[in-house]
Tab-separated table of C-alpha atoms and ligand atoms in Angstrom:
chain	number	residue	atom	x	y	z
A	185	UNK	CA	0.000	0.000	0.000
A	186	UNK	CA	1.566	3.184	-0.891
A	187	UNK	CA	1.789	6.858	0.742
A	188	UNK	CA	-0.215	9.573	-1.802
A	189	UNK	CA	1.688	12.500	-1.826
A	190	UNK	CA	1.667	16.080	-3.272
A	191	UNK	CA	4.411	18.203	-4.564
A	192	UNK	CA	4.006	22.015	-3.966
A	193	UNK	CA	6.388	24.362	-6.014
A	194	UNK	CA	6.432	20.642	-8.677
A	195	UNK	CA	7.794	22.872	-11.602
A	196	UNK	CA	11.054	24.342	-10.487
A	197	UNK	CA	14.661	22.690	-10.289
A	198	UNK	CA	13.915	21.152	-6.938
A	199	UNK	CA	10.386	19.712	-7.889
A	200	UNK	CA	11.483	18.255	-11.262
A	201	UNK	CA	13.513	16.000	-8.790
A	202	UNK	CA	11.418	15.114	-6.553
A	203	UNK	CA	8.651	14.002	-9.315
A	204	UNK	CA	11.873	12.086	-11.062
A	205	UNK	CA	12.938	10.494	-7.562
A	206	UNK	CA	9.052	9.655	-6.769
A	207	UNK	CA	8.428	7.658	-10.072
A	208	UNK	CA	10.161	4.729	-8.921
A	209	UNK	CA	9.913	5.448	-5.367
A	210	UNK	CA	8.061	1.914	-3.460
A	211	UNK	CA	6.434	3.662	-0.839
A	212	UNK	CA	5.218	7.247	-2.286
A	213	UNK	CA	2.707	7.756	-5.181
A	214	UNK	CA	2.702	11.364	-6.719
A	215	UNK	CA	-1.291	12.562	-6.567
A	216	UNK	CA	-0.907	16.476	-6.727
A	217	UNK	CA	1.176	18.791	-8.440
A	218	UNK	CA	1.007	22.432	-7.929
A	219	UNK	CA	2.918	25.801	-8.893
A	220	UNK	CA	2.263	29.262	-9.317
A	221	UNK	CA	-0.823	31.408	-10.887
A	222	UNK	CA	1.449	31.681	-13.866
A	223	UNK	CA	1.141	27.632	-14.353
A	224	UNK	CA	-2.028	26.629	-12.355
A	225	UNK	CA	-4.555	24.828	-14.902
A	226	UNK	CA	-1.873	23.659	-17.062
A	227	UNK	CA	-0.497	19.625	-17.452
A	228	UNK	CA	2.587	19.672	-15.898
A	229	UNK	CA	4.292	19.157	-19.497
A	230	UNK	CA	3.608	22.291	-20.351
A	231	UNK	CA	4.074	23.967	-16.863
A	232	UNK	CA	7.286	22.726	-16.510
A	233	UNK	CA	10.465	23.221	-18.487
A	234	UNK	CA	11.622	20.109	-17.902
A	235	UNK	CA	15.326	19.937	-17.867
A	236	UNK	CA	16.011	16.595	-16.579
A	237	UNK	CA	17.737	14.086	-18.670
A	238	UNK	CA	15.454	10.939	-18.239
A	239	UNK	CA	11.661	11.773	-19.652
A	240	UNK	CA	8.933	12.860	-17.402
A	241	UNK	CA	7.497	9.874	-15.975
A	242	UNK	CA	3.748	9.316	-18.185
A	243	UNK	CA	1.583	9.206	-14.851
A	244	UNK	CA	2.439	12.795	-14.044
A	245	UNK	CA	3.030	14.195	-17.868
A	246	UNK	CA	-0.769	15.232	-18.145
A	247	UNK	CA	-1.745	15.791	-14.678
A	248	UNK	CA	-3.025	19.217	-14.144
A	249	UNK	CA	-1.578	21.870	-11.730
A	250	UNK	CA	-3.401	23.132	-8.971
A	251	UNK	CA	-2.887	26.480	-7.527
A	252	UNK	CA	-0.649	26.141	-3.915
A	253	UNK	CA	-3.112	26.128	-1.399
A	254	UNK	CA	-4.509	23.405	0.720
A	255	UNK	CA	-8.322	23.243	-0.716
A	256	UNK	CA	-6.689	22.068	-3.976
A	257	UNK	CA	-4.601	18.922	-2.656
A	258	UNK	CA	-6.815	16.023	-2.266
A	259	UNK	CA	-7.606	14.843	1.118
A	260	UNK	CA	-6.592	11.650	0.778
A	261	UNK	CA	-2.697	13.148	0.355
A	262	UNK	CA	-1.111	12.539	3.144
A	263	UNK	CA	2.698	14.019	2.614
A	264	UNK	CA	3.193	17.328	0.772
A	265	UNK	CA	6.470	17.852	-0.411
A	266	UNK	CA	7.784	21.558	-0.830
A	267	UNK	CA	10.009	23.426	-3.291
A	268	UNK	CA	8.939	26.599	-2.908
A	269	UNK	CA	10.813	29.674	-2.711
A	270	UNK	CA	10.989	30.314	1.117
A	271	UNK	CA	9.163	33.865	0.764
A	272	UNK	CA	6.242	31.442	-0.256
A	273	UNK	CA	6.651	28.695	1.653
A	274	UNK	CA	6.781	31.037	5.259
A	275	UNK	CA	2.984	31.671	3.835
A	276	UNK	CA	1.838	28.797	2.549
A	277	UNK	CA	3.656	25.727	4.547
A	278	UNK	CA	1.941	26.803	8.164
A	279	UNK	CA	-1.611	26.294	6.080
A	280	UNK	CA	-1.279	23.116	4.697
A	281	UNK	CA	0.275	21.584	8.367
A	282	UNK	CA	-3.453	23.287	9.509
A	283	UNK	CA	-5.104	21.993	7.208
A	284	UNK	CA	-3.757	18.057	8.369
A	285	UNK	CA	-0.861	17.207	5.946
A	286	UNK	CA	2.252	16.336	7.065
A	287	UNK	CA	4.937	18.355	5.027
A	288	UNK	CA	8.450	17.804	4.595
A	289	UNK	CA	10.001	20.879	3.241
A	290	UNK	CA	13.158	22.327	1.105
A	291	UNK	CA	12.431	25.690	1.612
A	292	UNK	CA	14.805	27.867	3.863
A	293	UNK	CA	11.930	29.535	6.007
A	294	UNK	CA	11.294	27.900	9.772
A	295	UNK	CA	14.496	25.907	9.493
A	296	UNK	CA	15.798	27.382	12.702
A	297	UNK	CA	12.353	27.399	14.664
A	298	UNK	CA	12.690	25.800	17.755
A	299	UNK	CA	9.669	23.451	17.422
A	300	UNK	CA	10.744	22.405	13.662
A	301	UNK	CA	12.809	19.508	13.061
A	302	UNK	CA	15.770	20.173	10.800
A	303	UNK	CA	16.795	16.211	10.044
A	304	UNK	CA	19.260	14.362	8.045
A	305	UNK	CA	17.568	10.704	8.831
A	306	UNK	CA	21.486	9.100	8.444
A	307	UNK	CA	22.323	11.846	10.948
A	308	UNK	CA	20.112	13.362	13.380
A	309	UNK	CA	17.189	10.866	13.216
A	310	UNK	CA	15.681	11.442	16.411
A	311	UNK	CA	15.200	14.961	16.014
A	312	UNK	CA	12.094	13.804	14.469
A	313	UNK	CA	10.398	13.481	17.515
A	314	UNK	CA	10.011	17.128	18.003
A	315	UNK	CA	6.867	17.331	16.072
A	316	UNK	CA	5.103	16.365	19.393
A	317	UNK	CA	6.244	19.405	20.597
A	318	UNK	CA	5.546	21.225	17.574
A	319	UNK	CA	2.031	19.576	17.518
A	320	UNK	CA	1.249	20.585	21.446
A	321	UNK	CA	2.448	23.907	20.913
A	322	UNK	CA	0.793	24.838	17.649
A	323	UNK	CA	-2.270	22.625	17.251
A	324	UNK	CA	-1.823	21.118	14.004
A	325	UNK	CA	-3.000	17.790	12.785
A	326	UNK	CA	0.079	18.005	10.102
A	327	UNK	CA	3.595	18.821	11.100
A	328	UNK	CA	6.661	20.640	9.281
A	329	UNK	CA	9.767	18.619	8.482
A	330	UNK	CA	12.202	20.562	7.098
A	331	UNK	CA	15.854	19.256	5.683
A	332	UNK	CA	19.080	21.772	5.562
A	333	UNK	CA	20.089	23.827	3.035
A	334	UNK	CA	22.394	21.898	0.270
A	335	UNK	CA	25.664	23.515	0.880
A	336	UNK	CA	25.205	22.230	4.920
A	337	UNK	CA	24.346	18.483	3.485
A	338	UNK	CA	27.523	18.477	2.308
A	339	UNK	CA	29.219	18.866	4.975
A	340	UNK	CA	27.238	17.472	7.907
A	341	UNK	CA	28.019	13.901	7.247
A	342	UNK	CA	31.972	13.803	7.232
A	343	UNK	CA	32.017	16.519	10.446
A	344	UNK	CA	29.549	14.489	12.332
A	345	UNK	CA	31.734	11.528	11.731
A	346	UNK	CA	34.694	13.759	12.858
A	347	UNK	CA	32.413	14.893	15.766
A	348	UNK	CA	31.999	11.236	17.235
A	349	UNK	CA	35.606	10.163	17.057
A	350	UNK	CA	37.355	13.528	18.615
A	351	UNK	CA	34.551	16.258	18.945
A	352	UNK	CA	34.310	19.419	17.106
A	353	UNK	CA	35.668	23.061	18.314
A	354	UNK	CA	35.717	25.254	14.971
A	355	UNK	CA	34.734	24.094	11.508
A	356	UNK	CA	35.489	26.869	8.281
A	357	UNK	CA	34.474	25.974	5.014
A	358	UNK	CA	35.067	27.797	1.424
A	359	UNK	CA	32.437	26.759	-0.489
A	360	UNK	CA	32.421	25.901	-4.392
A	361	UNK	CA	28.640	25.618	-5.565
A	362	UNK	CA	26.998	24.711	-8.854
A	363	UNK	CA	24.241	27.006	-10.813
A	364	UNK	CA	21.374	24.953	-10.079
A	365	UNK	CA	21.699	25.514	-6.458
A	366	UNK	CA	20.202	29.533	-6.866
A	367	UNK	CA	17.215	27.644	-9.177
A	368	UNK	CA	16.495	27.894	-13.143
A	369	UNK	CA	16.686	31.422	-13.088
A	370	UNK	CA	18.890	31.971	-10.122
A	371	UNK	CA	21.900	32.876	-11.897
A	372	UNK	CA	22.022	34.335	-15.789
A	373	UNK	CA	24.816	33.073	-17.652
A	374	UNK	CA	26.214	36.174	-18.355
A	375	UNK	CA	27.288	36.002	-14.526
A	376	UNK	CA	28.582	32.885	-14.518
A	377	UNK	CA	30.122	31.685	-17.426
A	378	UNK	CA	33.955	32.551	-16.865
A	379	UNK	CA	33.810	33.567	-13.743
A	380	UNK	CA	32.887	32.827	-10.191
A	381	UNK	CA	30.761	34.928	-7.630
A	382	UNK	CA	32.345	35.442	-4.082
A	383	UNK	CA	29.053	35.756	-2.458
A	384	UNK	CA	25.783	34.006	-2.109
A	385	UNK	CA	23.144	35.565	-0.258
A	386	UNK	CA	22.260	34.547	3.501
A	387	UNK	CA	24.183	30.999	2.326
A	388	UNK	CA	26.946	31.475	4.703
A	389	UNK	CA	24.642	32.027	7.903
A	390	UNK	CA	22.961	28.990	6.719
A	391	UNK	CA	25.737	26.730	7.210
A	392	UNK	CA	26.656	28.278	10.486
A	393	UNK	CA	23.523	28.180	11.880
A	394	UNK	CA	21.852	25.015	10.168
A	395	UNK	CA	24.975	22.613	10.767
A	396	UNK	CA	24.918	23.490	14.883
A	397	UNK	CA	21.392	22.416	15.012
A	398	UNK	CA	21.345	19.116	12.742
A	399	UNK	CA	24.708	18.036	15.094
A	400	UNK	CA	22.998	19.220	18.444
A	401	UNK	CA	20.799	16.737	20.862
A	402	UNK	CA	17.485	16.199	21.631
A	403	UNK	CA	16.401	15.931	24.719
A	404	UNK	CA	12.592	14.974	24.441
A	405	UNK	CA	11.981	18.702	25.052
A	406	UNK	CA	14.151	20.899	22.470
A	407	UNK	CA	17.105	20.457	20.782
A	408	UNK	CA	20.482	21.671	21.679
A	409	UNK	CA	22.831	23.051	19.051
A	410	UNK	CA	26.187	22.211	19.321
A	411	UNK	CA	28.527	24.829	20.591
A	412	UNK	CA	31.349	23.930	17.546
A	413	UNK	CA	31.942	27.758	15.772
A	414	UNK	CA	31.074	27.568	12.311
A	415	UNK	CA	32.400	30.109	9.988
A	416	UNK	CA	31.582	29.872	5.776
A	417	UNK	CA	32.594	31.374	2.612
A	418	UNK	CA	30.370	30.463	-0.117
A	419	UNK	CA	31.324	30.655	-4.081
A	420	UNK	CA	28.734	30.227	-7.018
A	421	UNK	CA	31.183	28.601	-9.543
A	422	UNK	CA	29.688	27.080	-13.045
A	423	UNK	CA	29.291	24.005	-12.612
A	424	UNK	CA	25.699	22.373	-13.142
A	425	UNK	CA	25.377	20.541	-9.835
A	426	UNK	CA	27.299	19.344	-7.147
A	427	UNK	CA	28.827	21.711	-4.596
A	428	UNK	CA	32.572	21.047	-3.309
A	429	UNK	CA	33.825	22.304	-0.374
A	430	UNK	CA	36.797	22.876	1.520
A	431	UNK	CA	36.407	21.996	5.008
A	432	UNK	CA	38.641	22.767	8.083
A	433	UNK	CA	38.174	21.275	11.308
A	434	UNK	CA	39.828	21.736	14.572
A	435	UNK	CA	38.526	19.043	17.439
A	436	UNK	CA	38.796	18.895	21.035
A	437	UNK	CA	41.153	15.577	21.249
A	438	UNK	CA	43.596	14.638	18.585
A	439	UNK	CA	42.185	12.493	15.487
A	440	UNK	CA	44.815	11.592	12.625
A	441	UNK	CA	43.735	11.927	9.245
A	442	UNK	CA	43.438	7.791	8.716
A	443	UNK	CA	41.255	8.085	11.933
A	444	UNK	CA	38.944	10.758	10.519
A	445	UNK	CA	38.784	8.616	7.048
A	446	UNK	CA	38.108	5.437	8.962
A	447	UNK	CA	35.446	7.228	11.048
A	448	UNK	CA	34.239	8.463	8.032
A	449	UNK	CA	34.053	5.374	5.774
A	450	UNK	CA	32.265	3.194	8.671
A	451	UNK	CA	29.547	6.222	8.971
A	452	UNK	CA	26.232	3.796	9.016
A	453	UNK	CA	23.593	4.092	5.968
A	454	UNK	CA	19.962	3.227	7.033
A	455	UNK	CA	17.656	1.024	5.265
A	456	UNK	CA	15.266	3.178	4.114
A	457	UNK	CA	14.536	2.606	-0.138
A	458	UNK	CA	16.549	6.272	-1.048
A	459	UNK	CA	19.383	6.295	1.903
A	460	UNK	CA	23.043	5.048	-0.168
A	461	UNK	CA	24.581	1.774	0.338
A	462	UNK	CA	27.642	3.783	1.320
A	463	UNK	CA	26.480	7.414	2.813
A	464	UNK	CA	30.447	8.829	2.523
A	465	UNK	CA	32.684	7.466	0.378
A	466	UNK	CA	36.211	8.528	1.129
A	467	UNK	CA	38.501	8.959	-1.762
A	468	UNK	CA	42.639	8.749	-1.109
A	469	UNK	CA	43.438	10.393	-4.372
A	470	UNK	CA	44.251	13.969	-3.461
A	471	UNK	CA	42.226	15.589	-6.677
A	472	UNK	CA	38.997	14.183	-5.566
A	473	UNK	CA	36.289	14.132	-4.880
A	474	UNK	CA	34.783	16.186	-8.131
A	475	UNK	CA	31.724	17.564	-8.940
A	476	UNK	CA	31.473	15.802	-12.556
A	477	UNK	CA	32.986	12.335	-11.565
A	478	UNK	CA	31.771	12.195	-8.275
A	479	UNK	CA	28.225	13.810	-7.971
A	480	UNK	CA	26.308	10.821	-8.889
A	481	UNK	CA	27.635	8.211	-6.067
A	482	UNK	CA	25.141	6.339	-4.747
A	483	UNK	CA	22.103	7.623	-7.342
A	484	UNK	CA	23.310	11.253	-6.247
A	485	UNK	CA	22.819	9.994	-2.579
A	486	UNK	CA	26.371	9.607	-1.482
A	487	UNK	CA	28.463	12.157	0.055
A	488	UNK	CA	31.906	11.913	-0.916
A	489	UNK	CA	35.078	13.385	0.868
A	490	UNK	CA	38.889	13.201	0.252
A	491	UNK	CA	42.192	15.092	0.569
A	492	UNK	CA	42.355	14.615	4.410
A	493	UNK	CA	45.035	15.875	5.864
A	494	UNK	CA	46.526	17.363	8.812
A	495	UNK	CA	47.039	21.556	8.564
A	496	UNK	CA	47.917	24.244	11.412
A	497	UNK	CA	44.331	24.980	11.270
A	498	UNK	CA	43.229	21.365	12.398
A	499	UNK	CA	42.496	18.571	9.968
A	500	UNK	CA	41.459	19.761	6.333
A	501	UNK	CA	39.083	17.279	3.870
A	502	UNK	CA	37.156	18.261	0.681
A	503	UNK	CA	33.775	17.155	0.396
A	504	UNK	CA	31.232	16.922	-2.560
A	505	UNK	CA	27.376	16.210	-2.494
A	506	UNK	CA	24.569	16.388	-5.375
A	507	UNK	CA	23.285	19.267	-4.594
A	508	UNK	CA	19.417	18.863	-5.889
A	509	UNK	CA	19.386	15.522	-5.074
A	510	UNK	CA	21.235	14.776	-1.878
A	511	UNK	CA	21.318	18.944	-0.738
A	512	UNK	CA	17.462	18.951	-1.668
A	513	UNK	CA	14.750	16.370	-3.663
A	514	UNK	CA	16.653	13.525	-1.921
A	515	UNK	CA	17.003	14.641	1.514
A	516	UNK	CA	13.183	15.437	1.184
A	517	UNK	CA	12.220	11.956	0.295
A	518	UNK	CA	14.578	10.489	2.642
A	519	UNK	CA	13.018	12.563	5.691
A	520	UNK	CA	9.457	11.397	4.271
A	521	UNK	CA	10.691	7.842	4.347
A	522	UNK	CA	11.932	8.509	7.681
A	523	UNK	CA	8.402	10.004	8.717
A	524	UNK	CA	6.607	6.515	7.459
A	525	UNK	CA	9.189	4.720	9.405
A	526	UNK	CA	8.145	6.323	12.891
A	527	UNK	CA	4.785	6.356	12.617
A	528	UNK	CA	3.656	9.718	11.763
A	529	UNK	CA	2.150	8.790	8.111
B	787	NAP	P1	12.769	27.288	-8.604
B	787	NAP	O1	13.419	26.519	-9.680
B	787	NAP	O2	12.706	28.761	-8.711
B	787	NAP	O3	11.244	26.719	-8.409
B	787	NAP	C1	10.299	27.354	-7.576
B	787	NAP	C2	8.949	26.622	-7.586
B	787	NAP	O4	8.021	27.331	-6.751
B	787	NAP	C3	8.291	26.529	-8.964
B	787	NAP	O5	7.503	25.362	-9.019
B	787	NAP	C4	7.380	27.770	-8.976
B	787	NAP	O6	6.258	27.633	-9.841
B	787	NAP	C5	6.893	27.777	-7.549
B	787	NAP	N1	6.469	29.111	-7.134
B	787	NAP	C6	7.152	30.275	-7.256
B	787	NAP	N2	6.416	31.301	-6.759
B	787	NAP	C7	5.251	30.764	-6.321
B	787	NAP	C8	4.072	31.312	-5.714
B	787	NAP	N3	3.950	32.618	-5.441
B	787	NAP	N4	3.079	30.454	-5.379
B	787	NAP	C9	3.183	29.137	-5.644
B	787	NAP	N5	4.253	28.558	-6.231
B	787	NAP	C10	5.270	29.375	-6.553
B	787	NAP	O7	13.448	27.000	-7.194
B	787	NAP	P2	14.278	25.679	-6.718
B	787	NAP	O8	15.718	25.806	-7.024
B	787	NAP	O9	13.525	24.476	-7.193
B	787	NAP	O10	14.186	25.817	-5.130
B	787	NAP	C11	12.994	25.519	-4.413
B	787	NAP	C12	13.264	25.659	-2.913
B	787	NAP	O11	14.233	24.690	-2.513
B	787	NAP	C13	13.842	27.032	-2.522
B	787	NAP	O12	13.319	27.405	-1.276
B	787	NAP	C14	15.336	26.773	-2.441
B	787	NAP	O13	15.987	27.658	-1.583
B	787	NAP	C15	15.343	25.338	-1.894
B	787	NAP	N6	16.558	24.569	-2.196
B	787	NAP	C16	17.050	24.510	-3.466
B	787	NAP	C17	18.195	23.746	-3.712
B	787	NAP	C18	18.798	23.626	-5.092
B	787	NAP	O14	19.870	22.979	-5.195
B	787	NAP	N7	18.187	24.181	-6.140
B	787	NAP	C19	18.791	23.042	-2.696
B	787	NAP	C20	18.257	23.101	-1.408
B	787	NAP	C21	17.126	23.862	-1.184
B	787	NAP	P3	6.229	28.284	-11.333
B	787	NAP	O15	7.005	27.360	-12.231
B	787	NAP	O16	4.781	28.310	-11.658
B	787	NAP	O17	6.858	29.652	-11.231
């Protein structure tokens, strides 16, 4: 018997992956696709610009877009997964959890809320468990899932492996990201092409903020970041997908390089249908991991890390991640699987 689901925001870079991921997906059926004004009463086809490289699957081809509010999902949807811009989603997310669906979210609004879980299931899985609070304290039949921001996937799974073996004091990162991370019309070519942008707005207080909270603990009650200082740097660089990143990390006690890779490499999986046989694959070659060799590890699920080394400035590792599947459609699906799994679907 399978989950129905909806996708809100279905026609931008995010939602193109999620309907791709959902085709085959065992547990999830897609029901409901919606968008803006600008593509509400349309079939997807010709809503979407479809830029993926395998077909849009036939079941969701013709289906028609609904506007994005609740009255136009079916009741019988259970999960609503959003790709909205976060300007929409702060408006339209609260509604729908209101209105009884459970909805596990991309968008950057309500990450940081105290009563939202922010979850990477292979991570933080128990952080889940904070939509009772959010339920007692808000009222709502649904609840709001949300999953980090891509450039903070990336690095999550290698420091919390680093975290466990000699615990985190101060973490920088230079970030390298690809052009489908700011959306279809995030960044115009004209930008990008020969060049690279020093900046990306509010990216680097993401990762500061969003990587404390998905390594804190939860107590039953709240969750408690993590005290490790997180400073970022964040390049747009044109590539198509997959951010790299150069990581530094100073710990507490002493870890060596082959201890961090170890740590790394052994990092459990879980057995839910999208998590990666292998969730961080550790390269020794110094020149990788990279974005077009690398990105699609695992069906775009692994994380990948190499170049460890030792540095005045702690231990230093390079890490690469898919950034609309694993930084966005991915993580989405996983945290629905992960919702399914504990009982709350
Ligand atoms: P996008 O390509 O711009 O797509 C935005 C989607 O939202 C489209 O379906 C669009 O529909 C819809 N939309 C826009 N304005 C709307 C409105 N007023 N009412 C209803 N629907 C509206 O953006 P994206 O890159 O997929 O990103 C989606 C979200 O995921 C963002 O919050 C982003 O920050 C987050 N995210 C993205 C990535 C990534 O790698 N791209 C990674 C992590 C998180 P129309 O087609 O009708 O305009």
């Amino acid at each position: 018997m399978t989950v129905s689901v909806g996708i809100i925001g279905a026609t931008g870079a995010v939602g193109q992956r999620l309907i791709q991921l959902l085709a085959p997906n065992p547990e999830f059926e897609v029901e409901a696709v919606t968008a803006s004004e600008d593509s509400a009463g349309k079939s997807y086809r010709e809503a979407a610009k479809w830029r993926i490289d395998t077909p849009i699957p036939d079941e969701v081809a013709e289906m028609e877009v609904a506007p994005t509010d609740p009255e136009s999902v079916p009741d019988d949807v259970q999960l609503v997964f959003s790709s909205l811009p976060s300007s929409v989603g702060e408006a339209v997310e609260p509604a729908f959890c209101e209105a009884g669906y459970v909805v596990s979210s991309n968008s950057s609004n309500a990450r940081r809320d105290d009563d939202v879980p922010l979850t990477i299931p292979e991570i933080n899985p128990d952080h889940l468990d904070l939509i009772e609070v959010q339920r007692d304290e808000r009222g709502w039949d649904g609840a709001l899932v949300k999953n980090p921001n891509c450039s903070t996937i990336t690095m999550v799974p290698p420091l919390a492996a680093i975290d466990e073996e000699a615990s985190l004091e101060r973490v920088e990162v230079a970030t390298l990201q690809a052009v489908s991370g700011a959306g279809y019309s995030g960044v115009s070519s004209m930008e990008i092409i020969d060049n690279a942008i020093p900046h990306i707005g509010k990216e680097e207080a993401k990762m500061e903020t969003e990587s404390r909270k998905l390594l804190g603990t939860f107590d039953g009650a709240a969750v408690h970041w993590h005290d490790v200082d997180v400073a970022a740097s964040c390049n747009r660089i044109p590539t198509i997908d997959g951010h790299l990143e150069n990581v530094w990390a100073d710990t507490v006690e002493d870890v060596s390089p082959s201890a961090a890779a170890d740590a790394m490499d052994a990092y459990p999986s879980l057995d839910l249908p999208s998590s990666p046989d292998q969730l961080i694959e550790v390269f020794e070659e110094p020149d990788r991991p990279q974005p077009r060799l690398d990105r699609t590890l695992g069906d775009g699920m692994t994380v990948s890390a190499g170049g460890i080394q030792e540095t005045p400035s702690g231990l230093q590792f390079n890490c690469l991640a898919h950034n609309t599947l694993r930084g966005a459609a991915g993580a989405s699906v996983l945290n629905g699987e992960l919702l399914l799994e504990n009982g709350y679907l």
